[in-house]
Amino acid sequence: MQPESPADAPLNPGIVFDMVQAHQRSAALNAAIQLDVFRAVGEGPGDVASIARHCEASERGIRILCDFLVVNGVLAKKDGRYVHTPSSAAFLDPASPACMASVAQFLSAPELIQADAHLADIVREGRTNLPGQGTVEPENPVWVMFAEKMAPMMGPMAAPLGLVVLEGNDGPMRVLDIAAGHGLFGIEIAKQNPNARVTGLDWAPVLRVALDNARKAGVHDRYDMLPGSAFDVDFGGPYDAVLLTNFLHHFDNATCVNLLKKVRSALKPGGRAATLEFVPNEDRVSPPMPAAFAMTMLTTTAQGDAYTLSELTAMHKDAGYSATKAHPIPMSPHTIVMGYA
Amino acid sequence: MQPESPADAPLNPGIVFDMVQAHQRSAALNAAIQLDVFRAVGEGPGDVASIARHCEASERGIRILCDFLVVNGVLAKKDGRYVHTPSSAAFLDPASPACMASVAQFLSAPELIQADAHLADIVREGRTNLPGQGTVEPENPVWVMFAEKMAPMMGPMAAPLGLVVLEGNDGPMRVLDIAAGHGLFGIEIAKQNPNARVTGLDWAPVLRVALDNARKAGVHDRYDMLPGSAFDVDFGGPYDAVLLTNFLHHFDNATCVNLLKKVRSALKPGGRAATLEFVPNEDRVSPPMPAAFAMTMLTTTAQGDAYTLSELTAMHKDAGYSATKAHPIPMSPHTIVMGYA
């Protein structure tokens, strides 16, 4: 994000030019990932010729692309050679276990970026230009891709979420993971507490991804599957905890309240609903990442939003929860918001 | 541009997420311009409802769009109302004489942004994916649009360029403005020196824009037109000064040297060639705007580049100039590079 430019900032035409040209930054990152530039920089000597050879690309193209990546802080340049920054080594080199290249692929999927060319119309209409309910249409294949590609971004949030949900509880418990996706959040609970049994709820093709991940984590014998829509299926239960990660933001207030009621009725007395959300401050324009996330909800949903803590607290109250507590996750744009039944 | 992330910067996955999503920033700015949001903010009370009414748009869309503009520093928010920053008032409100909305329109033209979806191929090939020589194909209509739309960005550079070229000379002189475009640079010379006679060279449809601007500035009786290609037409002369603004970057080194030779042979003894260029430092990755400009030359030309001062100096030397002098323009990404015959 740009450094802030409040009402008393000095005149700067560069901020306009930079914003007009920002689309080049996304294109450059995607091209570099497609061409395997970040692996070439990690493996090789880092000169233009050897990167171009690795990527089977022209030297002019590679030089200009790599310089552009340096300008944008996702490579560095030392004595004419390109080297990783700590962040590009960790998050963009496919040799790193934390590589987020698949996240970039998901977020650059044609159905997500086509909105750019139609944004004025979307603002006029006040809703996604995708058919029906946008990305939350039943069985939308985008969620299989989400489950497969977004794990590197969501993975680091799993451990803190598990700690907050378990609060040291290592006894037998049942946890429902609504819109499980990649399944990493429920799986983390099962890893942290060997006596926890987890039920993943999502569309059947998505749950296959979650089950694969449960198997890799060695917890699949305590991982049950509940295929379908969170609005339609019987949750079963009762559960000690229900996870609602990256889910409420797709819907309007009334739909969220109704879902939270349904969740509460599936909770044991004293149980808790754990939402993971982009939660902007009450001003709705800070911090940058959670605040900017509302734009994605405008372009991909009919009525979703990035809800503030006061809005989420009101939803909890309207749904009959007794208390709400927020836990911002350090070094992440996400907040865990707990509702206590 | 992002704050720099050199090789010793701390780990930050946000820098990757921000770059992946940067395309939203360009889309949001373009949508806001299309919807007339910046005029609405300047004229009205700045609440969501009144902006939505002015823009004939939904309140949900306007709220999310305006919050996104605040996050990106091109609006501010005070007590729930949107207000201009000094920069958005000056450069984005159509009520301001310095409004750069047309610059955004030019830089977001389909032929310029279509490269985004094909950037990996462009890097492989090392040249624009546009037909022929890209934007420098003869009679390319993009230059009429450039002449019409880019004046607000180039206008502020005209006065400093005029001062450097004239160096106080108020006597009779002849000036050739190659690739005149909007004509503002040659026109400025004619304004600063009432005894200067200026010849604008560009494609005929482009020169009509320049002549209109000369008429508005009241200097059209000293403004001559030379329609055609800088590589083909006889320059005439001899001239005291030749302007080569935003031109050399479209071509390879040999083409630049040949053109500079042709320019020199049209100069009087002691005359000067004045180029206006994006000149990155010798590291090619700073300052951000001139360095990033090379990407536009990759996507729109076959062999153009953002040349460093040492490269431009070598071109001057190879073309027989006796000296080179650089004048960075304050508060701008441009540098005036003078070659002395």
XYZ file of N, CA and C in Angstrom, chain A residues 91-200:
330
model
N 8.894 -16.234 0.509
C 7.509 -16.280 0.031
C 7.350 -16.397 -1.486
N 8.458 -16.297 -2.242
C 8.314 -16.369 -3.705
C 9.198 -17.427 -4.355
N 10.238 -17.886 -3.667
C 11.081 -18.932 -4.237
C 10.409 -20.288 -4.018
N 10.142 -21.018 -5.111
C 9.459 -22.316 -4.956
C 10.247 -23.289 -4.083
N 11.536 -23.015 -3.854
C 12.327 -23.870 -2.972
C 11.963 -23.666 -1.505
N 11.209 -22.601 -1.198
C 10.843 -22.328 0.195
C 9.516 -23.002 0.544
N 9.422 -23.630 1.731
C 8.147 -24.242 2.126
C 7.035 -23.209 2.327
N 7.410 -21.933 2.512
C 6.395 -20.891 2.715
C 6.030 -20.183 1.416
N 6.463 -20.749 0.279
C 6.251 -20.068 -1.012
C 4.767 -19.772 -1.247
N 4.468 -18.527 -1.610
C 3.092 -18.087 -1.822
C 2.733 -17.932 -3.294
N 3.518 -18.541 -4.174
C 3.247 -18.384 -5.613
C 1.835 -18.844 -5.962
N 1.374 -19.905 -5.310
C 0.029 -20.396 -5.635
C -1.041 -19.409 -5.184
N -0.742 -18.652 -4.136
C -1.672 -17.607 -3.685
C -1.825 -16.547 -4.773
N -0.677 -16.168 -5.348
C -0.724 -15.197 -6.446
C -1.535 -15.751 -7.609
N -1.365 -17.035 -7.898
C -2.135 -17.642 -8.988
C -3.627 -17.584 -8.704
N -4.005 -17.949 -7.457
C -5.435 -17.926 -7.114
C -5.999 -16.513 -7.238
N -5.274 -15.542 -6.651
C -5.804 -14.182 -6.610
C -5.769 -13.508 -7.982
N -5.081 -14.125 -8.944
C -5.033 -13.576 -10.303
C -5.873 -14.400 -11.266
N -6.715 -15.281 -10.741
C -7.578 -16.091 -11.610
C -8.479 -15.166 -12.423
N -8.733 -15.524 -13.678
C -9.524 -14.651 -14.559
C -10.842 -14.204 -13.940
N -11.548 -15.111 -13.217
C -12.850 -14.695 -12.682
C -12.705 -13.666 -11.565
N -11.515 -13.589 -10.950
C -11.316 -12.588 -9.898
C -10.842 -11.252 -10.472
N -10.010 -11.282 -11.536
C -9.485 -10.002 -12.024
C -10.299 -9.396 -13.166
N -11.242 -10.150 -13.722
C -12.047 -9.579 -14.807
C -12.830 -8.357 -14.322
N -13.042 -8.267 -13.017
C -13.803 -7.133 -12.473
C -13.120 -5.801 -12.768
N -11.790 -5.797 -12.876
C -11.052 -4.548 -13.101
C -11.645 -3.725 -14.246
N -11.959 -4.415 -15.336
C -12.413 -3.711 -16.533
C -13.856 -3.230 -16.396
N -14.537 -3.669 -15.352
C -15.961 -3.343 -15.206
C -16.260 -2.683 -13.865
N -15.227 -2.141 -13.224
C -15.414 -1.705 -11.839
C -16.403 -0.544 -11.720
N -16.416 0.370 -12.704
C -17.384 1.478 -12.617
C -18.806 0.921 -12.603
N -19.076 -0.054 -13.460
C -20.419 -0.672 -13.476
C -20.725 -1.386 -12.160
N -19.725 -2.063 -11.614
C -19.919 -2.776 -10.347
C -20.260 -1.789 -9.231
N -19.577 -0.635 -9.221
C -19.863 0.382 -8.204
C -21.275 0.942 -8.411
N -21.644 1.160 -9.680
C -23.007 1.643 -9.959
C -24.050 0.673 -9.397
N -23.855 -0.617 -9.716
C -24.831 -1.634 -9.307
C -24.698 -1.993 -7.830
N -23.500 -1.808 -7.276
C -23.297 -2.118 -5.858
C -23.116 -3.591 -5.573
N -22.772 -4.378 -6.591
C -22.598 -5.817 -6.382
C -21.721 -6.398 -7.493
N -21.213 -7.602 -7.222
C -20.385 -8.301 -8.204
C -21.059 -8.341 -9.573
N -20.262 -8.369 -10.617
C -20.807 -8.578 -11.960
C -20.789 -10.056 -12.337
N -20.356 -10.910 -11.399
C -20.419 -12.352 -11.641
C -21.876 -12.797 -11.548
N -22.233 -13.904 -12.190
C -23.633 -14.344 -12.156
C -24.070 -14.712 -10.737
N -25.357 -14.577 -10.467
C -25.944 -15.032 -9.204
C -25.302 -14.351 -8.006
N -24.905 -15.144 -7.051
C -24.307 -14.624 -5.827
C -22.792 -14.516 -5.936
N -22.252 -14.549 -7.162
C -20.807 -14.392 -7.342
C -20.067 -15.626 -6.873
N -18.967 -15.399 -6.186
C -18.121 -16.528 -5.798
C -18.793 -17.455 -4.792
N -19.895 -17.005 -4.139
C -20.549 -17.903 -3.184
C -21.723 -18.669 -3.803
N -21.855 -18.647 -5.123
C -22.808 -19.543 -5.783
C -22.514 -20.992 -5.363
N -23.567 -21.805 -5.180
C -23.337 -23.209 -4.796
C -22.377 -23.921 -5.745
N -21.486 -24.708 -5.169
C -20.559 -25.563 -5.919
C -19.611 -24.784 -6.821
N -19.431 -23.473 -6.579
C -18.505 -22.696 -7.412
C -17.109 -23.323 -7.368
N -16.561 -23.687 -8.544
C -15.255 -24.367 -8.565
C -14.114 -23.508 -8.041
N -14.363 -22.181 -7.888
C -13.300 -21.314 -7.374
C -12.833 -21.790 -5.996
N -13.716 -22.470 -5.244
C -13.342 -22.860 -3.880
C -12.458 -24.095 -3.835
N -12.523 -24.914 -4.886
C -11.535 -25.989 -4.976
C -10.156 -25.368 -5.192
N -10.112 -24.365 -6.098
C -8.846 -23.680 -6.347
C -8.369 -22.966 -5.079
N -9.311 -22.316 -4.368
C -8.951 -21.654 -3.114
C -8.302 -22.663 -2.169
N -8.959 -23.823 -2.011
C -8.460 -24.848 -1.087
C -7.062 -25.306 -1.490
N -6.845 -25.422 -2.799
C -5.556 -25.924 -3.275
C -4.459 -24.868 -3.224
N -4.821 -23.606 -3.519
C -3.792 -22.576 -3.745
C -3.540 -21.674 -2.537
N -4.524 -21.488 -1.667
C -4.391 -20.455 -0.642
C -3.777 -20.966 0.663
N -3.512 -22.267 0.740
C -2.950 -22.812 1.978
C -1.693 -22.067 2.446
N -0.757 -21.683 1.530
C 0.446 -21.000 2.025
C 0.151 -19.677 2.715
N -0.960 -19.023 2.339
C -1.283 -17.764 3.003
C -2.008 -18.021 4.315
N -2.843 -19.063 4.354
C -3.656 -19.319 5.543
C -2.906 -20.161 6.576
N -1.976 -20.991 6.115
C -1.246 -21.876 7.017
C -0.691 -21.185 8.254
N 0.016 -20.059 8.082
C 0.606 -19.398 9.258
C -0.428 -18.909 10.278
N -1.692 -18.790 9.855
C -2.720 -18.349 10.800
C -3.247 -19.508 11.640
N -2.980 -20.768 11.206
C -3.609 -21.925 11.844
C -3.148 -22.100 13.295
N -1.832 -21.991 13.518
C -1.326 -22.229 14.874
C -1.893 -21.234 15.885
N -1.843 -19.926 15.597
C -2.452 -18.985 16.552
C -3.945 -19.240 16.754
N -4.654 -19.584 15.670
C -6.090 -19.870 15.812
C -6.307 -21.065 16.737
N -5.502 -22.110 16.537
C -5.641 -23.300 17.382
C -5.441 -22.968 18.855
N -4.423 -22.164 19.152
C -4.147 -21.801 20.544
C -5.324 -21.050 21.159
N -5.881 -20.119 20.395
C -6.981 -19.307 20.920
C -8.234 -20.164 21.132
N -8.494 -21.076 20.185
C -9.708 -21.893 20.287
C -9.592 -22.911 21.422
N -8.407 -23.536 21.550
C -8.241 -24.607 22.542
C -8.071 -24.062 23.953
N -7.435 -22.922 24.085
C -7.150 -22.369 25.430
C -6.629 -23.453 26.368
N -5.727 -24.289 25.873
C -5.113 -25.312 26.716
C -5.929 -26.584 26.887
N -7.115 -26.624 26.318
C -7.981 -27.807 26.437
C -7.378 -28.994 25.683
N -6.987 -30.051 26.404
C -6.426 -31.218 25.718
C -7.280 -32.466 25.939
N -8.508 -32.254 26.447
C -9.424 -33.378 26.641
C -10.248 -33.654 25.393
N -11.098 -34.667 25.457
C -11.965 -34.991 24.321
C -12.835 -33.790 23.960
N -12.915 -33.492 22.682
C -13.774 -32.398 22.240
C -14.136 -32.603 20.776
N -15.241 -31.966 20.390
C -15.661 -32.035 18.988
C -15.671 -30.630 18.396
N -15.102 -30.529 17.194
C -14.972 -29.226 16.529
C -15.548 -29.320 15.121
N -16.371 -28.341 14.764
C -16.908 -28.252 13.403
C -16.176 -27.140 12.660
N -15.634 -27.447 11.482
C -14.910 -26.451 10.675
C -15.766 -26.122 9.448
N -16.495 -24.991 9.552
C -17.416 -24.592 8.468
C -16.642 -23.918 7.343
N -16.961 -24.273 6.100
C -16.219 -23.788 4.924
C -14.745 -24.125 5.118
N -14.504 -25.403 5.352
C -13.173 -25.870 5.735
C -12.112 -25.558 4.682
N -12.487 -25.596 3.399
C -11.496 -25.311 2.348
C -10.358 -26.296 2.402
N -9.139 -25.772 2.487
C -7.938 -26.604 2.620
C -7.947 -27.418 3.909
N -8.784 -27.065 4.865
C -8.925 -27.825 6.093
C -7.893 -27.518 7.161
N -6.960 -26.594 6.862
C -5.802 -26.430 7.749
C -6.164 -25.991 9.161
N -7.278 -25.260 9.297
C -7.603 -24.755 10.631
C -8.100 -25.885 11.533
N -9.037 -26.688 11.004
C -9.503 -27.833 11.783
C -8.393 -28.838 12.034
N -7.573 -29.053 11.013
C -6.462 -30.004 11.140
C -5.507 -29.569 12.254
N -5.291 -28.260 12.353
C -4.402 -27.732 13.384
C -4.949 -28.039 14.785
N -6.271 -27.909 14.939
C -6.900 -28.254 16.225
C -6.613 -29.725 16.560
N -6.799 -30.579 15.544
C -6.560 -32.012 15.760
C -5.095 -32.293 16.073
N -4.192 -31.497 15.506
C -2.762 -31.680 15.805
C -2.443 -31.207 17.224
N -2.993 -30.048 17.603
C -2.675 -29.490 18.916
C -3.325 -30.295 20.044
N -4.475 -30.887 19.759
C -5.158 -31.679 20.782
C -5.458 -33.081 20.237
N -4.684 -34.084 20.653
C -4.849 -35.445 20.125
C -6.185 -36.070 20.512
N -6.940 -35.421 21.383
C -8.257 -35.934 21.764
C -9.397 -35.191 21.069
N -9.045 -34.293 20.163
C -10.087 -33.562 19.433
C -10.494 -34.340 18.189
N -11.788 -34.286 17.893
C -12.330 -34.884 16.676
C -12.929 -33.741 15.852
N -12.575 -33.670 14.587
C -12.932 -32.510 13.759
C -13.842 -32.936 12.615
N -14.874 -32.130 12.361
C -15.743 -32.344 11.206
C -15.561 -31.177 10.239
N -15.137 -31.489 9.026
C -14.984 -30.452 7.999
C -16.249 -30.352 7.170
